[in-house]
Short mmCIF file of C-alpha atoms in Angstrom, two decimals:
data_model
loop_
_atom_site.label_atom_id
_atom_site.label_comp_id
_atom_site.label_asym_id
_atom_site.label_seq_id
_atom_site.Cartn_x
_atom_site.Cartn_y
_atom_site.Cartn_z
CA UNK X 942 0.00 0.00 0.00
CA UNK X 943 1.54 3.37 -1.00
CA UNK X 944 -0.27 6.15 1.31
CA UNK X 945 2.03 9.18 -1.07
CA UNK X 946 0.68 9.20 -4.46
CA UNK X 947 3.90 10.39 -6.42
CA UNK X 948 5.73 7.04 -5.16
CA UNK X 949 4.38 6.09 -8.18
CA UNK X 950 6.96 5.62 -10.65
CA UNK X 951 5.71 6.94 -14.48
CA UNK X 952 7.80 5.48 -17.41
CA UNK X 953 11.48 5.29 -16.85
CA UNK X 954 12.54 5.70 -13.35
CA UNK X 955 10.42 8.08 -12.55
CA UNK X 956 10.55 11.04 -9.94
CA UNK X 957 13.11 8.39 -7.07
CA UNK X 958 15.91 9.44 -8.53
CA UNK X 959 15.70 13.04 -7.77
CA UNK X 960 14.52 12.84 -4.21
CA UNK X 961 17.52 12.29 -2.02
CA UNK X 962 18.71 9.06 -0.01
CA UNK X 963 17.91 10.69 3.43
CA UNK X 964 14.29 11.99 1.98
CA UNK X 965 13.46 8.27 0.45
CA UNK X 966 14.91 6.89 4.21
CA UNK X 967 12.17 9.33 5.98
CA UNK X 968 9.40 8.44 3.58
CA UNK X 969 9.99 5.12 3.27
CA UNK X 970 9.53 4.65 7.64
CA UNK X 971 6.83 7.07 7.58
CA UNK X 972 4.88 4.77 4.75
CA UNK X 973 6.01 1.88 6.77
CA UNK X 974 4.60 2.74 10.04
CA UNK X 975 1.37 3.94 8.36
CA UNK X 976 1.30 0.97 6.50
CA UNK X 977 1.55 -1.23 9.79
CA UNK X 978 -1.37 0.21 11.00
CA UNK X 979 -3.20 -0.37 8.10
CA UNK X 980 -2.14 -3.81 7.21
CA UNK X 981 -1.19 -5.58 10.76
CA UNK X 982 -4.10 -7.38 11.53
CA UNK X 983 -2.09 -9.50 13.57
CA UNK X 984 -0.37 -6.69 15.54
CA UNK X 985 2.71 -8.36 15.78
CA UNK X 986 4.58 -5.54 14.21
CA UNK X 987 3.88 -2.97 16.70
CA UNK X 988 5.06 -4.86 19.33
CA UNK X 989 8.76 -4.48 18.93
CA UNK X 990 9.66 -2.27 16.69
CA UNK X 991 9.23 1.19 18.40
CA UNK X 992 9.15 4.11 16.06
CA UNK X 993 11.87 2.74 13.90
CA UNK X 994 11.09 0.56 10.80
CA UNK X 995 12.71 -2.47 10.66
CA UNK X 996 15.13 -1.77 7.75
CA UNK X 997 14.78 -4.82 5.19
CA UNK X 998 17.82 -6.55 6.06
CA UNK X 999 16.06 -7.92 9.22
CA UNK X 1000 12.60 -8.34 8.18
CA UNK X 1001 10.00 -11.68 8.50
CA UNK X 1002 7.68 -13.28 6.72
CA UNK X 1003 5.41 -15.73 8.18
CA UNK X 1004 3.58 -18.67 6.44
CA UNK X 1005 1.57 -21.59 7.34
CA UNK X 1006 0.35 -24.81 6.52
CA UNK X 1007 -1.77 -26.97 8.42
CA UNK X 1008 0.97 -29.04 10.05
CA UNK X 1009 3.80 -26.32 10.25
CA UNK X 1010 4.01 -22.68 10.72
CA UNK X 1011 6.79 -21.11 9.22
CA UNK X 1012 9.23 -18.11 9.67
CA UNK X 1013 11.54 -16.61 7.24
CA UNK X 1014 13.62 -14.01 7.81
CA UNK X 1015 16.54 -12.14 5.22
CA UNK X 1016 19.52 -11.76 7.20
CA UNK X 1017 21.99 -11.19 4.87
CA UNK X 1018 25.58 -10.97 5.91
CA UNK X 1019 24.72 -12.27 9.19
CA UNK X 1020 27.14 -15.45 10.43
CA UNK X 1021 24.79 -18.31 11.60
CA UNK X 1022 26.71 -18.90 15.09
CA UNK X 1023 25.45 -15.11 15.49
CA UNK X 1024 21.49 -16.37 15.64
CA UNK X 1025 19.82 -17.28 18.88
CA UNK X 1026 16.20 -18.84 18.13
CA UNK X 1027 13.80 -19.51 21.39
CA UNK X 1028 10.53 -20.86 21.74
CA UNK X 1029 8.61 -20.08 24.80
CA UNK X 1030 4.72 -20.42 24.60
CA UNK X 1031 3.12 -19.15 21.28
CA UNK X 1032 6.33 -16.59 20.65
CA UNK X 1033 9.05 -17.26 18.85
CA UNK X 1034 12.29 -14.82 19.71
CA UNK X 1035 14.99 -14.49 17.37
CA UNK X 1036 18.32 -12.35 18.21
CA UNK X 1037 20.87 -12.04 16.24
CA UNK X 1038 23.93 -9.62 15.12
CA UNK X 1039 24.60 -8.61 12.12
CA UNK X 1040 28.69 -7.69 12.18
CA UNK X 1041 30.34 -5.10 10.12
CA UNK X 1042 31.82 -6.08 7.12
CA UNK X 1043 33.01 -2.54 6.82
CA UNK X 1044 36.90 -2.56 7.39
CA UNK X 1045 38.10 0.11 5.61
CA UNK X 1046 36.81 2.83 7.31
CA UNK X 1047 38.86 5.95 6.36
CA UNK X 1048 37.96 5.21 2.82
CA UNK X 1049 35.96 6.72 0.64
CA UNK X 1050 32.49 5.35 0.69
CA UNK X 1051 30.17 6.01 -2.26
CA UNK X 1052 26.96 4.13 -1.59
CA UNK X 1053 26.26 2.69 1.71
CA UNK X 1054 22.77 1.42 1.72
CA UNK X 1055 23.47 -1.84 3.83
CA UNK X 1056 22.54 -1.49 7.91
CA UNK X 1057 24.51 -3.78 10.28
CA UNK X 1058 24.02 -4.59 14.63
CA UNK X 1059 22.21 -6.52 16.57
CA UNK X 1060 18.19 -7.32 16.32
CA UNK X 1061 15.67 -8.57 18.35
CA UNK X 1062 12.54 -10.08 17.31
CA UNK X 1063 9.51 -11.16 18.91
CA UNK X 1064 6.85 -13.05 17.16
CA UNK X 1065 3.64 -14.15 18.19
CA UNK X 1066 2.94 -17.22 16.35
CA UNK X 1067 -0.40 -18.21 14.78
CA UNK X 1068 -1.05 -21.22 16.86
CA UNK X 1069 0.40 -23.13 19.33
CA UNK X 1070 3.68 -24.81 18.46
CA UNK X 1071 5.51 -28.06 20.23
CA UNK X 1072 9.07 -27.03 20.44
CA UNK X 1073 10.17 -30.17 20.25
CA UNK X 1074 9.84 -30.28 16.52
CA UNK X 1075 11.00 -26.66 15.60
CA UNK X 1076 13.74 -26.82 12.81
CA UNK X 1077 15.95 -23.79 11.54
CA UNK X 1078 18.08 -23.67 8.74
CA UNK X 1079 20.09 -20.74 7.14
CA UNK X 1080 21.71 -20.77 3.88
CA UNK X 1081 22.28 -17.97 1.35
CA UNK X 1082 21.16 -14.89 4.17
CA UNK X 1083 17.83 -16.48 4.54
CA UNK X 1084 17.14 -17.87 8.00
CA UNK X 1085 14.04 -20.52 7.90
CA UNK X 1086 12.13 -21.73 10.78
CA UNK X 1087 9.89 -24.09 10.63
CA UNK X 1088 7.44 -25.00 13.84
CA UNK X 1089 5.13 -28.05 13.97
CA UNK X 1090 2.06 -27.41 15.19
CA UNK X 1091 0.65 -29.23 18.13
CA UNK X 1092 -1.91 -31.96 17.00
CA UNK X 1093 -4.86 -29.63 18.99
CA UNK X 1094 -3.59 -26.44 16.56
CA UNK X 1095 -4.02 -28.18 13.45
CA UNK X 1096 -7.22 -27.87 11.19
CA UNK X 1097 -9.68 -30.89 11.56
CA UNK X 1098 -11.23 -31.73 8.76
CA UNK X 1099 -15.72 -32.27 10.04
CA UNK X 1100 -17.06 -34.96 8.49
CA UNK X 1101 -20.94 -34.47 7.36
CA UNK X 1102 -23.06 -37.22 8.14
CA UNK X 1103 -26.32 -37.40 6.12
CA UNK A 711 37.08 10.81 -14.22
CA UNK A 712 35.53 8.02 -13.01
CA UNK A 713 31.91 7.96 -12.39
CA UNK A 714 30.78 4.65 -10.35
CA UNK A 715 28.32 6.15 -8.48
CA UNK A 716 26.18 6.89 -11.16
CA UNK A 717 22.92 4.61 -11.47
CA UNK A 718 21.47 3.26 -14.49
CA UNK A 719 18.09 3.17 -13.56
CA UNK A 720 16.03 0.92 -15.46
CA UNK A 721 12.62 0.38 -16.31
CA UNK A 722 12.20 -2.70 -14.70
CA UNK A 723 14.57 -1.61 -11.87
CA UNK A 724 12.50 -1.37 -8.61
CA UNK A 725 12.64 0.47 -5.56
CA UNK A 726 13.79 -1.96 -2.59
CA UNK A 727 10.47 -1.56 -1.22
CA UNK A 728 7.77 0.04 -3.12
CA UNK A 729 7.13 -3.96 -3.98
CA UNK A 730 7.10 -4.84 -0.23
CA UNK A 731 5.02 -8.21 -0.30
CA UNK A 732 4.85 -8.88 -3.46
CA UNK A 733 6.62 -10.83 -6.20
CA UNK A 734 8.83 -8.90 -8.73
CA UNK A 735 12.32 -7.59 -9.44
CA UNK A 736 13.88 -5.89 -6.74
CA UNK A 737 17.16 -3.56 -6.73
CA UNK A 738 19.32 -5.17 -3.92
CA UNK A 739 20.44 -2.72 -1.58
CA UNK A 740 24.18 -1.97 -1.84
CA UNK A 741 27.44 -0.48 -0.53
CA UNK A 742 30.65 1.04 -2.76
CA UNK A 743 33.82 1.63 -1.84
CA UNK A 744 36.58 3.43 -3.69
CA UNK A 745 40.23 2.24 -2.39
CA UNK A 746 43.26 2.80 -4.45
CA UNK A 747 43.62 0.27 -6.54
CA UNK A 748 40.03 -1.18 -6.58
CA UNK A 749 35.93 -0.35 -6.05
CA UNK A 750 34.57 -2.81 -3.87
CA UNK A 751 31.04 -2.96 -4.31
CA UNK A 752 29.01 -5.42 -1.40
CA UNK A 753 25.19 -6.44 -2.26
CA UNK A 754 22.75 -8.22 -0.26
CA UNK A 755 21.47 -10.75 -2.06
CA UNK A 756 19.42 -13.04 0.10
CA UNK A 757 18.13 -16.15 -1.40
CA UNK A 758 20.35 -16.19 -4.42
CA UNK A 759 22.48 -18.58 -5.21
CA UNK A 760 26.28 -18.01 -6.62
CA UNK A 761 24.65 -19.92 -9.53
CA UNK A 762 21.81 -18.33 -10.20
CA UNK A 763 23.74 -14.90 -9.76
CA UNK A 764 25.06 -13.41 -13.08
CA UNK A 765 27.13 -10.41 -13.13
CA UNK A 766 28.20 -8.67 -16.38
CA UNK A 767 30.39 -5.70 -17.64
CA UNK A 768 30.23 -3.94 -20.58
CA UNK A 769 30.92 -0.83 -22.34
CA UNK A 770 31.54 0.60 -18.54
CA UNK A 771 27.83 -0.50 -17.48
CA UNK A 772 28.16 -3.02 -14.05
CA UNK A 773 24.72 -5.38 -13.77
CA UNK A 774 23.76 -7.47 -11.57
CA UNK A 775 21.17 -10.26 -11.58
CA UNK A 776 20.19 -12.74 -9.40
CA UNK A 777 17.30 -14.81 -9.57
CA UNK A 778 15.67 -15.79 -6.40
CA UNK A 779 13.08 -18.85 -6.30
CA UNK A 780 9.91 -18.81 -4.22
CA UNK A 781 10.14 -19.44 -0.95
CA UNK A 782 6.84 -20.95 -0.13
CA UNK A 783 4.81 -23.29 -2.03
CA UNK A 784 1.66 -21.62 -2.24
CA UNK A 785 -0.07 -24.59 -2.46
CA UNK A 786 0.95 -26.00 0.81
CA UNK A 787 1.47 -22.88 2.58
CA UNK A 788 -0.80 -19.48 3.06
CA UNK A 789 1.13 -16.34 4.18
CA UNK A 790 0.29 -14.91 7.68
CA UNK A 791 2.68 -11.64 7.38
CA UNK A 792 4.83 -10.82 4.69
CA UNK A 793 7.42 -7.81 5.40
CA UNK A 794 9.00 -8.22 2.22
CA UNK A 795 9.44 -9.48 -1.18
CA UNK A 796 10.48 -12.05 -2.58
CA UNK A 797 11.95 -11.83 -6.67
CA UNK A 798 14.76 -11.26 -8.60
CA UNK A 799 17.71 -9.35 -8.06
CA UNK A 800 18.22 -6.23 -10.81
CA UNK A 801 20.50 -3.15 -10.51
CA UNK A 802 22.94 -1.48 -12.67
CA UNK A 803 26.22 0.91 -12.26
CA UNK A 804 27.80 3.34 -14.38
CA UNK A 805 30.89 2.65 -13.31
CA UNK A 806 33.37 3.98 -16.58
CA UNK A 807 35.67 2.26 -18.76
CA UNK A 808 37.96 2.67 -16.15
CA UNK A 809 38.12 -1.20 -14.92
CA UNK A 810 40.31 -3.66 -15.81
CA UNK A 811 37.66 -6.24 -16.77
CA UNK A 812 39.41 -9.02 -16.99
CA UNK A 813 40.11 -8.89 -13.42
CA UNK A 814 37.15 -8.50 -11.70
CA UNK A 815 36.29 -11.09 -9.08
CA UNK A 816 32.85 -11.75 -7.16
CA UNK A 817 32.25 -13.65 -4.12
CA UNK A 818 28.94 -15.05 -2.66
CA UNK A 819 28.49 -15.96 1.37
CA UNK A 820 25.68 -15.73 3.17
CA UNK A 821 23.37 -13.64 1.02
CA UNK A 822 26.29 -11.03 0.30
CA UNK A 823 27.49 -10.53 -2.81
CA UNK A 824 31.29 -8.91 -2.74
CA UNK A 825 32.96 -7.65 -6.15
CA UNK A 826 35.89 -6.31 -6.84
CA UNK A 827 36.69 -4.30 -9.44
CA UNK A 828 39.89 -3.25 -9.87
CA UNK A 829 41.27 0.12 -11.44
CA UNK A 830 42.50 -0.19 -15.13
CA UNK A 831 46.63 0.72 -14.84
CA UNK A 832 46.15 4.11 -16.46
CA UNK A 833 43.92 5.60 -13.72
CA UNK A 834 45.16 4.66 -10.34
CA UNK A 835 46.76 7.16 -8.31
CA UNK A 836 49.96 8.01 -8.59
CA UNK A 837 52.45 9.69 -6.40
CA UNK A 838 54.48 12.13 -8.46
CA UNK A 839 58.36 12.80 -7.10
CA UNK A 840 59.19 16.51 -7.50
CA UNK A 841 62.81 16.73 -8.82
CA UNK A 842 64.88 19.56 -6.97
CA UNK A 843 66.03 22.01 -9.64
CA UNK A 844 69.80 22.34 -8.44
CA UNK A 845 71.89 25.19 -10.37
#
């Protein structure tokens, strides 16, 4: 949902590239935050994140299916012995640091569009999850979790009887 | 001389998120770095594989591709929240004939893409000696 009508792009790049970094920075968290309130029916956005948008490097997506519920988060650049999952009830926490990769500091940078440090998510899962049978994997900057869902959380299918 | 931080934008080159949640082609967000010899340029590029990343120079024009399968089967699976996209990888540099092409090197860990592209000979700094005039 775009709440500013001229993020619109018309033919060929359109009006981004004259607006500067900082300005697209401030617009883009401002159209975030509305944008949570408009399309977090789940609230679980709001619960964390303060004022500050979560920049993309450390944002979630969450998916189901009727055995498993399933987290996926970008973390690119982020070393897997940096991650620290937890399951406690129906919320699933996930820490993690994302380290500098930025060495050469005295020299001269000309984009830096990449955000590094440590996160801290907490998300409220769907249903309720056995965490015995919670698996994570991360490979290529994508961190997947997936949580089996406790027999009582999954759908039942009613038979009719005529 | 040497313009790498201009962008080629092109039409199918998206804003990181004005596609937030949706499928499409995404510009990966990057960083650049001018040292003396070389421009490193770093890209996060999660989901990509170093196979399914290409990378091509020409006429001074840097691109960068990456396709990125799905991540759910959406027949098994019905999105809760999505905070992002997921799609391919698309973005393009300006970045001068000043490269030595045949030496440029890309690495892939953990979602990051790393390239370096070294200066051509002819451009790199050079320190100049100033000979004492001695009558």
């Amino acid at each position: 949902m775009s709440l500013i009508p001229w993020r619109k792009k018309e033919g060929n790049g359109g009006s981004l590239a004259t607006v500067s970094p900082s300005m697209t920075r401030l617009r883009d968290e401002v159209e975030s935050l509305f944008s949570r309130f408009a399309n977090d029916p789940w609230g679980w956005g709001g619960l964390e994140t303060g004022l500050t948008a979560w920049p993309r490097s450390f944002r979630a997506d969450m998916a189901e299916s009727d055995d498993e519920v399933i987290v996926t988060l970008e973390l690119p650049g982020v070393d897997s012995k940096d991650l620290d999952i937890n399951v406690s009830g129906q919320t699933l926490t996930v820490r993690g640091e994302k380290r500098e990769d930025r060495e050469e500091k005295e020299r001269s940078y000309h984009y830096v569009e990449r955000q590094f440090g440590s996160f801290h998510r907490s998300i409220p899962l769907p249903a309720s999850v056995d965490a015995d049978k919670v698996d994570a994997s991360f490979k290529n900057g994508v961190l997947t979790i997936r949580l089996g869902k406790r027999p009582e959380a999954r759908p039942k299918k009613i038979p009719v009887i005529t | 001389m040497m313009a790498i931080a201009t962008e080629r934008c092109q039409p199918n080159c998206c804003d990181t998120d004005s596609m937030m949640g949706q499928t499409g082609t995404f510009a990966p967000i990057v960083d650049i770095l001018e040292k003396e010899n070389e421009w490193l340029l770093r890209a996060d590029l999660p989901g990509a594989t170093a196979e399914t990343i290409d990378l091509r120079y020409e006429r001074g024009l840097m691109v960068i591709r990456a396709s990125v399968p799905a991540r759910q089967d959406e027949k098994e699976t019905r999105y809760l929240v999505r905070e992002y996209g997921v799609g391919d990888f698309h973005r393009a540099f300006e970045v001068g004939e000043g490269i030595d092409a045949s030496r440029i090197e890309a690495a892939f860990k953990d979602g990051v893409l790393t390239l370096h592209l070294p200066k051509a000979e002819e451009i790199r700094p050079r320190k100049i000696s100033v000979q004492c005039d001695r009558n």
